[in-house]
Short mmCIF file of C-alpha atoms in Angstrom, two decimals:
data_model
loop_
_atom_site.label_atom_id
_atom_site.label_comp_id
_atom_site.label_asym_id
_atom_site.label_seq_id
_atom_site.Cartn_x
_atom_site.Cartn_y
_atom_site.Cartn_z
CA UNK A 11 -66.64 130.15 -64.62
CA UNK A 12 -70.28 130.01 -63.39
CA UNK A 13 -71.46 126.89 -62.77
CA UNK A 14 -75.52 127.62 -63.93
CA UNK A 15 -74.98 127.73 -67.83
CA UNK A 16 -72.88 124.29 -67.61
CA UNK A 17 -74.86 122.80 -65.66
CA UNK A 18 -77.54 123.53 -67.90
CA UNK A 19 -75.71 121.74 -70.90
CA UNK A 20 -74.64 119.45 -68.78
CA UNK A 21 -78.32 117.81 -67.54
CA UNK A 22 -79.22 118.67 -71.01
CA UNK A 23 -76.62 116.55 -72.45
CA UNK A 24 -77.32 113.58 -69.23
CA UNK A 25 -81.46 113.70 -70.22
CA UNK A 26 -80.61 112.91 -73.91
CA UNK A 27 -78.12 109.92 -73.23
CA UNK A 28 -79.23 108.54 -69.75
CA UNK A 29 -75.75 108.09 -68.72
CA UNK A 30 -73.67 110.93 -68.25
CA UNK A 31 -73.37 112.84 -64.88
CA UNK A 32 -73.38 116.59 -64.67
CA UNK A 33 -70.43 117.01 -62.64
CA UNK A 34 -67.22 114.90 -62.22
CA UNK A 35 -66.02 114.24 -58.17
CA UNK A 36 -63.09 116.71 -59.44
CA UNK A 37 -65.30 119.54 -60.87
CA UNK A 38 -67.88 119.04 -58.04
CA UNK A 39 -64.60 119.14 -55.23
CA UNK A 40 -63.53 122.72 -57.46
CA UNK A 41 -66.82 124.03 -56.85
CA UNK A 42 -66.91 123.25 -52.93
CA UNK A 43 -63.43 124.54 -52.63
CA UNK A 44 -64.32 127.35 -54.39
CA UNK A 45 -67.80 128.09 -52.26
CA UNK A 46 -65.56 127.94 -49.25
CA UNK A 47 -63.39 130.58 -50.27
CA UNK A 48 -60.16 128.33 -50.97
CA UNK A 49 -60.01 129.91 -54.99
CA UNK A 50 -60.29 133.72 -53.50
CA UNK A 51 -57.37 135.58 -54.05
CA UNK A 52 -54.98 135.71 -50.95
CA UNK A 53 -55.04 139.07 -48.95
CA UNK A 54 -52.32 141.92 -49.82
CA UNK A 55 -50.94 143.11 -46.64
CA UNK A 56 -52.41 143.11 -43.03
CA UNK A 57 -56.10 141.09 -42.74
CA UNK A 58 -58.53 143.77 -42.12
CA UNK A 59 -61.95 143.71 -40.74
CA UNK A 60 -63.48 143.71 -44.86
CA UNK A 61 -61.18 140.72 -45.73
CA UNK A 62 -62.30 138.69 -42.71
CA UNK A 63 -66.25 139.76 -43.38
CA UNK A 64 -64.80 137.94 -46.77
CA UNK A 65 -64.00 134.82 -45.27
CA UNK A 66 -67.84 135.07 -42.97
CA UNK A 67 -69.46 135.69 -45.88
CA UNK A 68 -67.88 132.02 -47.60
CA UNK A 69 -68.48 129.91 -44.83
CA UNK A 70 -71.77 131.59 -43.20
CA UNK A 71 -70.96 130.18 -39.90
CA UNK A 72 -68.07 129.01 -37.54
CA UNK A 73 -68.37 125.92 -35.20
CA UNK A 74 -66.89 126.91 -31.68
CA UNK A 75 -64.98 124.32 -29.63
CA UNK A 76 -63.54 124.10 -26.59
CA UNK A 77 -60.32 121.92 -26.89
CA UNK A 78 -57.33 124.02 -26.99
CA UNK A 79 -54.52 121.66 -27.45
CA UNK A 80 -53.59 123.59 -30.42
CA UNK A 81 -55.76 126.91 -30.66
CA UNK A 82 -59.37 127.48 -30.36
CA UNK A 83 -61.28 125.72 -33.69
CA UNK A 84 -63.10 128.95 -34.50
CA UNK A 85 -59.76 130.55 -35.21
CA UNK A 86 -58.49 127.92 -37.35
CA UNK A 87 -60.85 128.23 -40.53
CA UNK A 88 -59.73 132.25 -41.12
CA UNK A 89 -56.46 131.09 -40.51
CA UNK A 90 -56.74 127.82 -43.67
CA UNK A 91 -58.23 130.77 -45.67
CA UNK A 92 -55.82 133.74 -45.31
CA UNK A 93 -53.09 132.80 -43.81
CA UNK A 94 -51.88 134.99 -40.61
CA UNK A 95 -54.00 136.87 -39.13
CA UNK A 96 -54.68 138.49 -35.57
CA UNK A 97 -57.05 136.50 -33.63
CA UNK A 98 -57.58 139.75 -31.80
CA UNK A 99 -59.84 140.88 -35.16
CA UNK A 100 -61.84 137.62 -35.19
CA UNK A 101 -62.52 138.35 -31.01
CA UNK A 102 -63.77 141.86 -31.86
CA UNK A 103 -65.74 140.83 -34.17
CA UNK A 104 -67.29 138.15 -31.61
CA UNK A 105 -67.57 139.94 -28.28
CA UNK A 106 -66.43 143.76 -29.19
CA UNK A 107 -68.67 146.70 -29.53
CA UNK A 108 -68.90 146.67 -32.72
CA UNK A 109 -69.43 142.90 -33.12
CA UNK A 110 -70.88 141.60 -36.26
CA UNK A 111 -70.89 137.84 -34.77
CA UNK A 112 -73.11 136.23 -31.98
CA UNK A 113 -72.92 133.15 -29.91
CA UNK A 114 -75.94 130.52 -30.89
CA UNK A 115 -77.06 126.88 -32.06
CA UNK A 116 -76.43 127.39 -35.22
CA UNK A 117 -74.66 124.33 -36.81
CA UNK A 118 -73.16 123.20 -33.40
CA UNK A 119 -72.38 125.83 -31.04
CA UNK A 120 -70.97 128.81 -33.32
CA UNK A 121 -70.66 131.99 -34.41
CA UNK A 122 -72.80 133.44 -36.46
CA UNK A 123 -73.38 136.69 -38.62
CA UNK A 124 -75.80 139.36 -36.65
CA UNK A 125 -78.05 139.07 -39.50
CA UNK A 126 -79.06 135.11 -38.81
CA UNK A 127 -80.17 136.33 -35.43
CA UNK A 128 -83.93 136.94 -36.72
CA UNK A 129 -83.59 133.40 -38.94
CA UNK A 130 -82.59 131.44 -35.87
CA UNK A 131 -85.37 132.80 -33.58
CA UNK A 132 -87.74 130.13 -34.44
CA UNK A 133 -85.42 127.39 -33.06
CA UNK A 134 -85.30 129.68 -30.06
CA UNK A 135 -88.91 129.72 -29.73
CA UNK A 136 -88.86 125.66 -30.11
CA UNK A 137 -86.76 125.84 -27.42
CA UNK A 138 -89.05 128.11 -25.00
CA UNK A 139 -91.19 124.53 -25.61
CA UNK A 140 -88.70 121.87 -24.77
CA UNK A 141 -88.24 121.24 -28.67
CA UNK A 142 -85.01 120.23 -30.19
CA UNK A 143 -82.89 120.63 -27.01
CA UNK A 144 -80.61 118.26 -25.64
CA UNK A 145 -82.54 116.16 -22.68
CA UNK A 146 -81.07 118.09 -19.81
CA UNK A 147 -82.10 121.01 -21.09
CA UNK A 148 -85.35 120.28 -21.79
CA UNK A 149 -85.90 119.15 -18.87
CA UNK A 150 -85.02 121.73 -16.96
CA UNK A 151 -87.73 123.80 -18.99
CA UNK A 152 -90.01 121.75 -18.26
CA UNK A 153 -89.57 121.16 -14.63
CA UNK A 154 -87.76 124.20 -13.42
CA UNK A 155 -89.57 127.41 -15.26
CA UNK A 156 -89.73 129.29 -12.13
CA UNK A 157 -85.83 128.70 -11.40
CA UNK A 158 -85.00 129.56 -14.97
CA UNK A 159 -87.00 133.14 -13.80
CA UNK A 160 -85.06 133.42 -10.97
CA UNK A 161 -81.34 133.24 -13.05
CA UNK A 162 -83.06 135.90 -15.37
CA UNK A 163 -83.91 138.32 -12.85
CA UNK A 164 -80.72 137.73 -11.04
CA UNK A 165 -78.80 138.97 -14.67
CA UNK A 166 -80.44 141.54 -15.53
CA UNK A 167 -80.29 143.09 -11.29
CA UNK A 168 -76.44 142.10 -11.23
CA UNK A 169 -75.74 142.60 -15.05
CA UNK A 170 -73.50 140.15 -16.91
CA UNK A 171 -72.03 137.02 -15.44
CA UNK A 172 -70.65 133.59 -15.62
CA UNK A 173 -72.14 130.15 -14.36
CA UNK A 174 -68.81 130.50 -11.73
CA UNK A 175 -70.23 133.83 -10.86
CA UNK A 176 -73.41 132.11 -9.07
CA UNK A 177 -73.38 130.37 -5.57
CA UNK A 178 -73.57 126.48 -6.49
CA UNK A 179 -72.33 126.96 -9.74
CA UNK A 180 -69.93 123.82 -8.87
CA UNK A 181 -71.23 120.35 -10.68
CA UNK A 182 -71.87 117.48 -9.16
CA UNK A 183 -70.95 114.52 -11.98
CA UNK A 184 -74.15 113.90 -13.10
CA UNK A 185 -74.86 115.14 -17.31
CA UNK A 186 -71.54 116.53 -18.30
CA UNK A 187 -70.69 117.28 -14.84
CA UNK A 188 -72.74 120.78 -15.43
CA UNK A 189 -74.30 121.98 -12.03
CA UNK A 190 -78.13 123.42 -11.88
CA UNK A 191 -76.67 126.90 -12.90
CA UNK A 192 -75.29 126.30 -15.90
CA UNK A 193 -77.99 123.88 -17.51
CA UNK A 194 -80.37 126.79 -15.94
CA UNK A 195 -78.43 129.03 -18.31
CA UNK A 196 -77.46 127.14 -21.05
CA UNK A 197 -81.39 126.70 -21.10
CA UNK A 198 -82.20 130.40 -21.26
CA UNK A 199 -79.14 130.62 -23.72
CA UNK A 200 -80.75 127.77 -25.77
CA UNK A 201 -84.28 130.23 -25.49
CA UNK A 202 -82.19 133.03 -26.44
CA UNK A 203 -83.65 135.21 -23.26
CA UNK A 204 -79.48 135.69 -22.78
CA UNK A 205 -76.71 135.48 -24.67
CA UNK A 206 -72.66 135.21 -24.24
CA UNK A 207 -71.14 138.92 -23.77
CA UNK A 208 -67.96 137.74 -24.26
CA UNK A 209 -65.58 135.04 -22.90
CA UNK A 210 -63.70 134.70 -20.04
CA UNK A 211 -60.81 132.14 -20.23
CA UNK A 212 -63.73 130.49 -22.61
CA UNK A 213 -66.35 130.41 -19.82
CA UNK A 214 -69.20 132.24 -21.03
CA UNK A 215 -70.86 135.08 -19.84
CA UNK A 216 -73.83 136.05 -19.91
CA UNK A 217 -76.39 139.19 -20.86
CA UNK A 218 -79.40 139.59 -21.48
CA UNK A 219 -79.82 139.56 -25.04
CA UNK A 220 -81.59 142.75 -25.62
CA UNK A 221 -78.53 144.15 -23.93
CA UNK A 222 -76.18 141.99 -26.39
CA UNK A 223 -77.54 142.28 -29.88
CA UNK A 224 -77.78 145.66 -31.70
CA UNK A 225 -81.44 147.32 -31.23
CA UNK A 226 -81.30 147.10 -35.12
CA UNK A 227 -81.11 143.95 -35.63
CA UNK A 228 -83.72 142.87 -32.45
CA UNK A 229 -86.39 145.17 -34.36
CA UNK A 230 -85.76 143.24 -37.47
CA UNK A 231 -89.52 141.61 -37.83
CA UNK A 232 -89.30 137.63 -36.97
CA UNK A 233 -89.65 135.49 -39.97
CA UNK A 234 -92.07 132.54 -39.94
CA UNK A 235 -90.30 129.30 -39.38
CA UNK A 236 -90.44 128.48 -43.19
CA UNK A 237 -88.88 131.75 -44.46
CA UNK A 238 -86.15 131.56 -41.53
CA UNK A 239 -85.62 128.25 -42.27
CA UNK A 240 -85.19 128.83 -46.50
CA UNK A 241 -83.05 131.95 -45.35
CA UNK A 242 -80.43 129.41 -43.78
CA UNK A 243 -80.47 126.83 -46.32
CA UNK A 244 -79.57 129.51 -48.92
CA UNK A 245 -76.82 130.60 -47.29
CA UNK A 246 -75.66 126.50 -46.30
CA UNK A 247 -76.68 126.20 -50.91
CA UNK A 248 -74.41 129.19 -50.93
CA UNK A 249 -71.21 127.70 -48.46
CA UNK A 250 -71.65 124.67 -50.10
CA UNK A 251 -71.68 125.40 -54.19
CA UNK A 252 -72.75 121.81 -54.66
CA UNK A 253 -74.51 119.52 -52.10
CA UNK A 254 -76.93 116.96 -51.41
CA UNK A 255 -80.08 117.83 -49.83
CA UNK A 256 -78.21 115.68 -46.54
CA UNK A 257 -75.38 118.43 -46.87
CA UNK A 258 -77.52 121.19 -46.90
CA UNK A 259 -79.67 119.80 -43.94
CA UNK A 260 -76.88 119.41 -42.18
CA UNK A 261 -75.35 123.09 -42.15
CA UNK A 262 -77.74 124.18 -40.08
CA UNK A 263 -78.63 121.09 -38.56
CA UNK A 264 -82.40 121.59 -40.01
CA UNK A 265 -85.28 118.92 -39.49
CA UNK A 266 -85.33 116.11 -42.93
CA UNK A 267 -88.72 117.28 -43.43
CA UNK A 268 -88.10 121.05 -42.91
CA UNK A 269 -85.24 120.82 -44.89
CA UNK A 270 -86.57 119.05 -48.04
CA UNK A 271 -89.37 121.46 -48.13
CA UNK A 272 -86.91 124.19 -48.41
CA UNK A 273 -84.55 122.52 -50.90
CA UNK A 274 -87.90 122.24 -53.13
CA UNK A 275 -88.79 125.85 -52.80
CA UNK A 276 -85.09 126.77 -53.66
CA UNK A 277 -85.37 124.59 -56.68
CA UNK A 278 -88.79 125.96 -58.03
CA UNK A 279 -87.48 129.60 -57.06
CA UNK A 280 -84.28 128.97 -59.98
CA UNK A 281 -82.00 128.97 -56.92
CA UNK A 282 -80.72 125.73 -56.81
CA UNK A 283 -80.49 123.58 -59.75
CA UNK A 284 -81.02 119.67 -59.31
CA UNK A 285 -77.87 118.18 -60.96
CA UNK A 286 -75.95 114.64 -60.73
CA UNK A 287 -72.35 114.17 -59.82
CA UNK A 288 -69.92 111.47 -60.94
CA UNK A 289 -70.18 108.30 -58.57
CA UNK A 290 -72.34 109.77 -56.15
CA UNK A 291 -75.12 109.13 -55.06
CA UNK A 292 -78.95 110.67 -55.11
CA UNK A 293 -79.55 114.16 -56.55
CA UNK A 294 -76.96 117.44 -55.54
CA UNK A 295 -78.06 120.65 -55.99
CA UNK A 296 -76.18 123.62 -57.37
CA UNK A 297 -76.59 127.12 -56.43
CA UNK A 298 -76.89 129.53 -58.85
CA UNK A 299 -73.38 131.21 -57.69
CA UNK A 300 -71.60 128.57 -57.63
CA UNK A 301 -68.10 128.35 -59.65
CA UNK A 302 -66.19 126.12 -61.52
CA UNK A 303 -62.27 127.13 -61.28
CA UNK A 304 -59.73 124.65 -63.65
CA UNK A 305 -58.19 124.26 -60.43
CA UNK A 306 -57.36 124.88 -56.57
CA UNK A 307 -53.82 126.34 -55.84
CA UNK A 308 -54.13 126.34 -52.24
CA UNK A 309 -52.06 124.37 -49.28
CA UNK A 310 -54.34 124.47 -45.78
CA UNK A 311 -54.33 122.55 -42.43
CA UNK A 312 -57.76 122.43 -41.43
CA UNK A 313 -59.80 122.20 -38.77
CA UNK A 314 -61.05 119.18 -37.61
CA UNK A 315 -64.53 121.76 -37.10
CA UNK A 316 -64.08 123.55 -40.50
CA UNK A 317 -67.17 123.66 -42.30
CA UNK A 318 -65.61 122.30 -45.54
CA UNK A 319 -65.49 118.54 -43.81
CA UNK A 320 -67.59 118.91 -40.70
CA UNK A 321 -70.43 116.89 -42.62
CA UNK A 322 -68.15 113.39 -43.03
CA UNK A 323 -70.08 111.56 -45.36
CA UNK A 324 -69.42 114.47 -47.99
CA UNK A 325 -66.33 114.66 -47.19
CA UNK A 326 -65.62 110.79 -48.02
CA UNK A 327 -68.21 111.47 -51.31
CA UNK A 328 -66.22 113.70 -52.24
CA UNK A 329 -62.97 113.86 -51.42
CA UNK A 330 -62.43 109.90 -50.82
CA UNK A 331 -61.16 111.07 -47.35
CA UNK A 332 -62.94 109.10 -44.28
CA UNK A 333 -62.22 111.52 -41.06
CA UNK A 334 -63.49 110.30 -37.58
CA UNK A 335 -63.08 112.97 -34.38
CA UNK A 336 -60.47 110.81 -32.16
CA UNK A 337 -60.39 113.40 -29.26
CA UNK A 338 -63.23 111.25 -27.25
CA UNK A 339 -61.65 107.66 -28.48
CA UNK A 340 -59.24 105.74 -25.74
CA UNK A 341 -55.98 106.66 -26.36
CA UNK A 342 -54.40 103.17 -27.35
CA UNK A 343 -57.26 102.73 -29.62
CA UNK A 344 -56.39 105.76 -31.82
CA UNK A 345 -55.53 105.25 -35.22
CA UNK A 346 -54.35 108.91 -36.29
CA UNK A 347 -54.10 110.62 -32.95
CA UNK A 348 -55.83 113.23 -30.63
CA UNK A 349 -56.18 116.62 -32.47
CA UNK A 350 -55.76 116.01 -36.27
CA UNK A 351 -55.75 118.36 -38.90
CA UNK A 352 -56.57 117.18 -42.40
CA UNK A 353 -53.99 118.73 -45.12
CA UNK A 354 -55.47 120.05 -48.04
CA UNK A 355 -53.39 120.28 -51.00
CA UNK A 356 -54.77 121.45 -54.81
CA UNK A 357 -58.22 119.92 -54.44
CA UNK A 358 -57.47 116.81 -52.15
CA UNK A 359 -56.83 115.65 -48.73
CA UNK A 360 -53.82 114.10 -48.58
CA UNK A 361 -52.19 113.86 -45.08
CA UNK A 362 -53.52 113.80 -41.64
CA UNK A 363 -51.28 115.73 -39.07
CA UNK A 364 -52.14 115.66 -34.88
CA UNK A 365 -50.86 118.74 -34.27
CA UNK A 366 -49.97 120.18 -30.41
CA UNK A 367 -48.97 123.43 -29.36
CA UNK A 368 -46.72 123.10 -26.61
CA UNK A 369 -46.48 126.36 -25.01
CA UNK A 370 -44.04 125.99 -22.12
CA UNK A 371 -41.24 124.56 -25.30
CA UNK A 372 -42.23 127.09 -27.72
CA UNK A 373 -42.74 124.38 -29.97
CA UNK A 374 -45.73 123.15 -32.46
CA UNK A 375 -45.44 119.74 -32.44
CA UNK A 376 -46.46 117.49 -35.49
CA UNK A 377 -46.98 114.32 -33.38
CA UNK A 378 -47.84 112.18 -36.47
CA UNK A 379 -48.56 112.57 -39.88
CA UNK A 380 -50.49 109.87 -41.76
CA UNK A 381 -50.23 110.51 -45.87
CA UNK A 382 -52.93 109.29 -47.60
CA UNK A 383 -53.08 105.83 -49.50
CA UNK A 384 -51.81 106.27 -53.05
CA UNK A 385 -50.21 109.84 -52.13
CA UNK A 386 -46.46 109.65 -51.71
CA UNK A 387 -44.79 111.28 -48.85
CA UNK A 388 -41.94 113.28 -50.28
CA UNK A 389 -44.20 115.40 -52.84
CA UNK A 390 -46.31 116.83 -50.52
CA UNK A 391 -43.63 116.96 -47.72
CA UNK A 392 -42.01 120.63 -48.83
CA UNK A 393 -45.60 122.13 -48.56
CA UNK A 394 -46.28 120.82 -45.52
CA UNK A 395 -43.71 121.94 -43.91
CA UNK A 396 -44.52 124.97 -45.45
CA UNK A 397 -47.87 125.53 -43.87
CA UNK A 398 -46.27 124.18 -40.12
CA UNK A 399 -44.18 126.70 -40.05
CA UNK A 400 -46.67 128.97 -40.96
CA UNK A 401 -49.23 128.01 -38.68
CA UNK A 402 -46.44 128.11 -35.85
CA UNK A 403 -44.98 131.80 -36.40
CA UNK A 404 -49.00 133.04 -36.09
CA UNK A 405 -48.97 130.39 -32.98
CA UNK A 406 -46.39 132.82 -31.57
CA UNK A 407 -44.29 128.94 -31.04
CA UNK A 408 -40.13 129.35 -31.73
CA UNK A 409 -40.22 125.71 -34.51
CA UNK A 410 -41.48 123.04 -35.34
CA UNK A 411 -40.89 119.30 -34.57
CA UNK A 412 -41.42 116.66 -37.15
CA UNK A 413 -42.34 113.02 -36.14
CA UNK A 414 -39.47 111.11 -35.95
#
């Protein structure tokens, strides 16, 4: 069901007693699910391009990362959603001629529809003025503008190419361990004066971005910063179903002031609706397409990057499910392990799997699974496995190894 007219009852029924919350933590965890695309339908047959622009269209926006120890993280979210797929589809889509996606800042680094382009080019433009960039990067605008020329002009003589492409492209330790030529270019990238082509072995490489993106969508008039910017929390209101002004800010990784502005215009527009959920905190806001399913019949690893949980304090509002990135944490000082996938199950997280593809064995390996407190093993156990062996027949790995 549509979430507006209950909601409406619902605030109406909370104003007259004082007491009672719009939303339960189970029908507000329905309605994320359902924003995400986790209550769609799954796909008859062979995942076309339509069915994927399905998945896009749910989550707005894919976080790109570079660890590989089980597949790229942009894959994985397509994958929780519909099941096998060719990764091949999700590349064209990316970096083929055709491509509906494009490389930028969006959330993290990610991939993002064609049609954000125009909505992201003020933080492009903030860039071009050392705004909202990492350090290194903005100083390199700053103090370099005549070398940041120079790796232009050598792009668009040469055509595309590759920080390794360049002579001293080799880093010397110091920030990341990036060398002048690639904070030269992740600068211009940052400026959006070039843009990733495609991939090579996950280096990027580079084009000029009127030689990227579609003429179409370049001519596309640029918004003002306050129309971009309520463009991109509509479609975070959207991904989200039900979310905190925080959550919302967070999609797109807005400014608090810049972002509360356009949660207010969203509300006085009949966009979002200001409603309360059950022991949570501060106001949520519901967008008007947001539904309400009885419940979530759905089994997914995902992600440690997927867009349902990237924002942790949601995810432990809502779901009661505290997830910390370990990949950067001391080995012996991991709790759950390296790469870890949190299983969904229904409308909860209830395990936590580090998962490994080990290529040379042919073998996904489970390394450890941690089941959540009050959650017993053995029930969710058979659809577990389930989803393993899944994930490792798309892997193209021969089994599966449990823990020990």
């Amino acid at each position: 069901m549509r979430c507006s007219e209950r909601a409406h009852d619902a605030t109406t029924q909370s104003g007259a007693r004082g007491v009672k919350a719009d939303f339960s933590r189970d029908e507000a965890r329905r309605i994320a699910l359902a924003a995400q695309g986790f209550a769609d339908p799954a796909p008859r047959g062979t995942v076309d391009r339509r069915t994927l622009a399905r998945v896009l269209s749910r989550v707005g926006v894919l976080q790109i990362d570079s660890v590989n120890v089980l597949v790229r993280s942009h894959f994985l979210p397509v994958f929780s959603r519909l099941g096998a797929y060719d990764p091949a589809l999700l590349e064209r889509e990316a970096y083929g001629a055709r491509r509906s996606l494009f490389e930028y800042w969006a959330h993290m680094a990610s991939l993002a529809p064609l049609s954000l382009q125009p909505h992201l080019r003020w933080r492009m433009e903030r860039a071009r003025r050392a705004l909202g960039t990492w350090p290194g990067i903005g100083k390199m605008l700053v103090e370099r503008p005549q070398y940041l020329r120079e790796l232009k002009a050598t792009i668009a003589e040469r055509g595309a190419l590759a920080a390794s492409d360049f002579e001293g492209s080799r880093g010397t330790g110091s920030w990341w361990g990036w060398s002048d030529v690639k904070s030269g270019l992740e600068a211009l990238f940052w400026c959006g004066e070039i843009t990733t082509l495609r991939r090579r072995n996950f280096e990027r490489i580079y084009d000029l971005t009127e030689r990227v993106i579609p003429q179409a969508i370049l001519d596309v008039p640029t918004p003002s910063e306050a129309d971009a910017q309520r463009e991109l929390t509509r479609v975070a209101a959207r991904a989200l179903g039900i979310a905190s002004e925080r959550d919302l800010r967070d999609y797109f990784r807005l400014k608090p002031a810049d972002s509360r502005a356009r949660v207010a215009e969203l509300v006085e527009a009949g966009e979002l609706r200001t409603v309360t959920v059950e022991g949570v905190r501060g106001p949520h806001y519901l967008h008007r397409d947001a539904r309400l399913t009885r419940s979530i019949s759905v089994a997914a690893l995902l992600s440690p990057f997927d867009s349902l949980i990237w924002f942790r304090e949601r995810t432990s509002e809502l779901f009661d499910f505290d997830f910390r990135l370990e990949i950067y944490t001391p080995s012996h000082k991991r709790i759950h392990g390296y790469y870890v996938l949190p299983f969904l199950l229904g409308d909860r997280l209830v395990a936590r799997v580090d998962l490994k593809h080990d290529r040379a064995a042919g073998t996904l390996r489970a390394q450890a699974i941690h089941v959540e407190k009050g959650v017993a093993r053995r029930t969710i156990l058979p659809a577990l496995r389930e989803r393993l062996e899944a994930m490792a027949a798309w892997l193209g790995a021969e089994r599966v190894a449990l823990p020990k």
